[in-house]
PDB file of C-alpha atoms in Angstrom:
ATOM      1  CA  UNK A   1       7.310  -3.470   7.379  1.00 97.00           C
ATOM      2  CA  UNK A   2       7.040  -6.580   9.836  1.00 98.00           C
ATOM      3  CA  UNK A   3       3.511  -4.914  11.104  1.00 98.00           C
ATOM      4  CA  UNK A   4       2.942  -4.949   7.099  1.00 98.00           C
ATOM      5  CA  UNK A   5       3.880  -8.715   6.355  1.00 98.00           C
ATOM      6  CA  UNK A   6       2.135  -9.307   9.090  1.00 98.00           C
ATOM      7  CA  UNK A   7      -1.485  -8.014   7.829  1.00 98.00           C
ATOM      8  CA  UNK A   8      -0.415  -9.407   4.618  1.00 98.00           C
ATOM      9  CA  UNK A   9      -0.328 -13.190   5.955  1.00 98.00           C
ATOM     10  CA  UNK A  10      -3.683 -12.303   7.863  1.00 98.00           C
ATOM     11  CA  UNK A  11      -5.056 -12.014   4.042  1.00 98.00           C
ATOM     12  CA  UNK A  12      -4.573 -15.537   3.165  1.00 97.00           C
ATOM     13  CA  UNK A  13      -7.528 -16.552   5.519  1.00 96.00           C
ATOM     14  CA  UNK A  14      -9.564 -15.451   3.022  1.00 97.00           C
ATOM     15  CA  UNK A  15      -8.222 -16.591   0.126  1.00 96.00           C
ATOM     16  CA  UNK A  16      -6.782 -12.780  -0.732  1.00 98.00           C
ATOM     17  CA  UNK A  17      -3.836 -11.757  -2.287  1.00 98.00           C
ATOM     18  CA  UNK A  18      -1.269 -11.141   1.131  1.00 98.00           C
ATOM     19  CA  UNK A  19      -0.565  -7.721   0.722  1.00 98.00           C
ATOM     20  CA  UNK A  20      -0.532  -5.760   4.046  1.00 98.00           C
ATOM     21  CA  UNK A  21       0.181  -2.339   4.743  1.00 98.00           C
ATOM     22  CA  UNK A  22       0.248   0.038   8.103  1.00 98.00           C
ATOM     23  CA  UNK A  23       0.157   3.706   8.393  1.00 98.00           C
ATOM     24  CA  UNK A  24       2.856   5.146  10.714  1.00 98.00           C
ATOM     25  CA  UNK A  25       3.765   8.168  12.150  1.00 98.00           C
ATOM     26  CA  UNK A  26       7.442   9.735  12.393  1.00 96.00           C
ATOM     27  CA  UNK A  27       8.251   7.451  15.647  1.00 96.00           C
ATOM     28  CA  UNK A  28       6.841   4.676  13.702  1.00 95.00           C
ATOM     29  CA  UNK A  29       3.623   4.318  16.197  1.00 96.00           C
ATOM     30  CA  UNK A  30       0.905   2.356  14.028  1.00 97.00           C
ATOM     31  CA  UNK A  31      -1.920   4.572  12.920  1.00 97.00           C
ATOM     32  CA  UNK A  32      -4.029   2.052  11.009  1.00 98.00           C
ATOM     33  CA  UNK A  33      -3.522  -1.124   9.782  1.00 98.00           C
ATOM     34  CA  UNK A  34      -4.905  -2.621   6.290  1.00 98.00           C
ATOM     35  CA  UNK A  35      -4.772  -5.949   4.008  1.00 98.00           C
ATOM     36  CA  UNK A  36      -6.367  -7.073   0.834  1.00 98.00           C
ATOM     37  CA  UNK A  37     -10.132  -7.824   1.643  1.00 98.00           C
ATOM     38  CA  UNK A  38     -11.630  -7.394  -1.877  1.00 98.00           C
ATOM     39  CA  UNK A  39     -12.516 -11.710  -1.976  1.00 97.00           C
ATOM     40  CA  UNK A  40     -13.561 -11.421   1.830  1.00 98.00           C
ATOM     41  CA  UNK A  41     -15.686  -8.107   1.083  1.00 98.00           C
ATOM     42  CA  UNK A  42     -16.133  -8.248  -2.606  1.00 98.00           C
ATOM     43  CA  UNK A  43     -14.672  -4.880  -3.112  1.00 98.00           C
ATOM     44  CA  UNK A  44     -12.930  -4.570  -6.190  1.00 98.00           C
ATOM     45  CA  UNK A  45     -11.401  -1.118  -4.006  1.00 98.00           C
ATOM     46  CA  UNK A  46     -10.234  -3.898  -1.273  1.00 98.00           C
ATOM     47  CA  UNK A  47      -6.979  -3.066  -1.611  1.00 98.00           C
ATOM     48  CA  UNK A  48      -4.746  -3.072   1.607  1.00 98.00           C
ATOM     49  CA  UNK A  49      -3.141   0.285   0.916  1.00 98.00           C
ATOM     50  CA  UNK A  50      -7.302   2.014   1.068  1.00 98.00           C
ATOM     51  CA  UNK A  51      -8.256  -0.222   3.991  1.00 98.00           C
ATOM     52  CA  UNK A  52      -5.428   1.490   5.722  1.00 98.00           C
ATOM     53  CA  UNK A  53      -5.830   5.159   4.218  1.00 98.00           C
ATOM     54  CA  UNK A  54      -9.173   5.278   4.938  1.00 98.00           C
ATOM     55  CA  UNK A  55      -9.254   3.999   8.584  1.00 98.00           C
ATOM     56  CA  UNK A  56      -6.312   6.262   9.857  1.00 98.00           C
ATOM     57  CA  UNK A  57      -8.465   9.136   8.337  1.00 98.00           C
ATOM     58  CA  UNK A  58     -11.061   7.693  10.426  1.00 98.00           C
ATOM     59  CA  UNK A  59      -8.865   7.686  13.271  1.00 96.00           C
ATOM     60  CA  UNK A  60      -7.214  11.424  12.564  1.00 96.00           C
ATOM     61  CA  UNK A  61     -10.793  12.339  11.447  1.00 98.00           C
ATOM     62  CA  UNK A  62      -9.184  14.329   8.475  1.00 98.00           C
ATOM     63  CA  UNK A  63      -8.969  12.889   4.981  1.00 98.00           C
ATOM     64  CA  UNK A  64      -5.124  14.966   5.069  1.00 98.00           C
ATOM     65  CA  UNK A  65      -2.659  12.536   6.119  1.00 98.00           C
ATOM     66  CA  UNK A  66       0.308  14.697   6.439  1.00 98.00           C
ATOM     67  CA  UNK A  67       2.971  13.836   8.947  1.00 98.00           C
ATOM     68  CA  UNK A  68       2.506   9.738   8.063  1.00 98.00           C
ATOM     69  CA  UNK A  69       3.991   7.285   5.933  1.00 98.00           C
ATOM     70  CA  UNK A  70       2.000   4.255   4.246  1.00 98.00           C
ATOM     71  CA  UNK A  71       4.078   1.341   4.567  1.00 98.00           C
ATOM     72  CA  UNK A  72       3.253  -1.914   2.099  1.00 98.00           C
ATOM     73  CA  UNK A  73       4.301  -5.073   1.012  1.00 98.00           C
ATOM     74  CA  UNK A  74       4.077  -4.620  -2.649  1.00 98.00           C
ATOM     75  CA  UNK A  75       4.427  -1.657  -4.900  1.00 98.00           C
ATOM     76  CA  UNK A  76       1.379   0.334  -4.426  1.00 98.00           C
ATOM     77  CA  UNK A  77      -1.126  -0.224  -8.346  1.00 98.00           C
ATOM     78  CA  UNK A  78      -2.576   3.105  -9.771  1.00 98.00           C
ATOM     79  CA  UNK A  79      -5.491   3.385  -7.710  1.00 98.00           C
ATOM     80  CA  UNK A  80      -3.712   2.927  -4.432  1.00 98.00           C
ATOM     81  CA  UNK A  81      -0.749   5.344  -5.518  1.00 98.00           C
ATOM     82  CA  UNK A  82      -3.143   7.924  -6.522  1.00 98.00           C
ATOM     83  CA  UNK A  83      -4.749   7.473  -3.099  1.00 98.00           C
ATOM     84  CA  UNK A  84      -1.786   8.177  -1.192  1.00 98.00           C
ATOM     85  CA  UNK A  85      -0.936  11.525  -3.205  1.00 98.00           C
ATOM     86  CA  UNK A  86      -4.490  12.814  -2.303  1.00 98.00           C
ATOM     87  CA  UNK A  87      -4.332  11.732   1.092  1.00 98.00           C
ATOM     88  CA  UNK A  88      -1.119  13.818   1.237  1.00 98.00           C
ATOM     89  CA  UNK A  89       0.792  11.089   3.264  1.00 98.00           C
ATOM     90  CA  UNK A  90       4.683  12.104   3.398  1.00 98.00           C
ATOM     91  CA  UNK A  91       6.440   8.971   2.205  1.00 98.00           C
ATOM     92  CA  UNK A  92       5.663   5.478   0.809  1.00 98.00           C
ATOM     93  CA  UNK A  93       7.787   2.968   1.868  1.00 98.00           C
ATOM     94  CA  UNK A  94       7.524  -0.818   0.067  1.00 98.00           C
ATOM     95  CA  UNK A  95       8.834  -4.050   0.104  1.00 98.00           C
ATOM     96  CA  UNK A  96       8.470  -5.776  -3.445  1.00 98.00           C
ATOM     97  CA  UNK A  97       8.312  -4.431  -7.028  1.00 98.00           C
ATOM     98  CA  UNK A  98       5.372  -4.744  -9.211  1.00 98.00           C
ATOM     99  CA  UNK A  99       6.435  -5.058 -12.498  1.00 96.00           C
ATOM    100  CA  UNK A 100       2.866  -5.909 -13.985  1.00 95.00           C
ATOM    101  CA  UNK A 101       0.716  -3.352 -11.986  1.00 97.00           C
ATOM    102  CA  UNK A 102       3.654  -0.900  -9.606  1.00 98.00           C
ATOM    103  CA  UNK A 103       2.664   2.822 -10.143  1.00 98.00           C
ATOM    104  CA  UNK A 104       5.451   4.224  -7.973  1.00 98.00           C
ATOM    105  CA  UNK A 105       8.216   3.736 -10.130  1.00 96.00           C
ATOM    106  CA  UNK A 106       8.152   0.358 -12.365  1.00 96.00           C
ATOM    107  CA  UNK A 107       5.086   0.141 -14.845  1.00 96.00           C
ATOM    108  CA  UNK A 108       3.680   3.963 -14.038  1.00 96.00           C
ATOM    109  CA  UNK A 109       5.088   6.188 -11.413  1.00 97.00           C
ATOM    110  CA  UNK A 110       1.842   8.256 -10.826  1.00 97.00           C
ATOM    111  CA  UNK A 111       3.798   9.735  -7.167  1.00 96.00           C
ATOM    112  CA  UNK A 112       6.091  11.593  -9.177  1.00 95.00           C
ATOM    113  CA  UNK A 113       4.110  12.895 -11.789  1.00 95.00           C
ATOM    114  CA  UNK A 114       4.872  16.871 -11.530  1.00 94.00           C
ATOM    115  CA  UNK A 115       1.489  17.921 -13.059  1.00 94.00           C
ATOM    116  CA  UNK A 116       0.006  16.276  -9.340  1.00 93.00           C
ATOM    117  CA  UNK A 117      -0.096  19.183  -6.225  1.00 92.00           C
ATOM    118  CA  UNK A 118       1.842  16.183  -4.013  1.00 96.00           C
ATOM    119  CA  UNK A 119       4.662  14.198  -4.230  1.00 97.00           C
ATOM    120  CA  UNK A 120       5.119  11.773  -1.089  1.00 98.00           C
ATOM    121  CA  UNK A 121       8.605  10.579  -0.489  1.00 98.00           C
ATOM    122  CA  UNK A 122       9.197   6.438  -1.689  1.00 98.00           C
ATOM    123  CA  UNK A 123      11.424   4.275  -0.180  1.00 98.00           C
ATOM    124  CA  UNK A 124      11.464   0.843  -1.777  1.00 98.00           C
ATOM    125  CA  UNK A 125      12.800  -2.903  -1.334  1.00 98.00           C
ATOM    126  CA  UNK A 126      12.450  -2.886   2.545  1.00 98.00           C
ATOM    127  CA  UNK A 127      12.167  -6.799   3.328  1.00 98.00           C
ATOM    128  CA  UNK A 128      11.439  -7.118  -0.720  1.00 98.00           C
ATOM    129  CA  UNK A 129      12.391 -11.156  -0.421  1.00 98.00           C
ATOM    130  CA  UNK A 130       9.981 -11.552   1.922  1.00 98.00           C
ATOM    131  CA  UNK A 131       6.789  -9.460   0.437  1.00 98.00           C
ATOM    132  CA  UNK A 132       7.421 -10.863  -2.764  1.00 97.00           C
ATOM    133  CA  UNK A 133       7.779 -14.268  -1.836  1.00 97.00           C
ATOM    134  CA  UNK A 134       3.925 -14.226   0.243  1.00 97.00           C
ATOM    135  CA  UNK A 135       2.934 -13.367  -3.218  1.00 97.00           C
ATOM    136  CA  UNK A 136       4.679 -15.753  -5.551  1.00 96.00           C
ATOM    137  CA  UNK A 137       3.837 -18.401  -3.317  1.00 96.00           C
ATOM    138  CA  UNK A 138       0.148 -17.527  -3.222  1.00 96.00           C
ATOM    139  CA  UNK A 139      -0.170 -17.406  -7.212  1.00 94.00           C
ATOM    140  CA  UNK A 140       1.832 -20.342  -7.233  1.00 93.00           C
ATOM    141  CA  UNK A 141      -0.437 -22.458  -4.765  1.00 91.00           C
ATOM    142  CA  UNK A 142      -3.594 -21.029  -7.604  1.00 84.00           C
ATOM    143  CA  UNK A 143      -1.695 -22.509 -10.908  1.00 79.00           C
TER     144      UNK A 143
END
């Protein structure tokens, strides 16, 4: 989660939400790394959670991510939780809740939906202060 946080305050630079996330394997080596890019890139896909899906498939060279875990600051949205299922990744870990947009247990929980063929593992509230607070502060520093 620190790797995480730590792509997540790399987001700020341009002016993105700071949400971070890493893919790891079982010993916790760092696959791929990811933040929010969709103001740097205007990509409304920009999520941190795809930026680091797609570039450890890159680096595995299969779309199948089975054997990782997608760690992220903030509860993963629809899109992003839907993208982990396909990508087959074993667990989801997160830090903060997402009570307006979370699809992995608060608003939707699209990772446990039994009609999908994959249901990754979630851990949730690792370092949750901390995620949350990049965020609060950021929408804060906007108002």
């Amino acid at each position: 989660m620190l790797a995480a946080l730590a792509e997540a305050r790399a987001a700020l630079v341009t002016d993105d939400v700071p949400i971070g996330a890493v893919v790891v394997d079982d010993t916790g080596a760092v696959h791929a790394t990811g933040r929010n890019v969709r103001e740097a890139e205007a990509d409304p896909t920009g999520h941190a959670e795809l930026v680091a899906l797609r570039s450890a498939a890159r680096d595995r060279g299969d779309w199948r991510l089975d054997g990782l875990t997608l760690v992220v600051t903030l509860e993963p949205c629809t899109m992003c939780a839907g993208a982990a299922v396909l990508a087959r990744v074993d667990r989801i870990v997160f830090g903060a809740w997402d009570p307006k947009a979370g699809a992995v247990g608060s608003l939707w929980d699209v990772v446990r939906d039994r009609r999908l063929n994959h249901r990754p593992e979630v851990v949730a509230g690792v370092l949750a202060d901390e995620a949350g607070g990049l965020v609060q502060s950021f929408f804060a520093r906007q108002r």
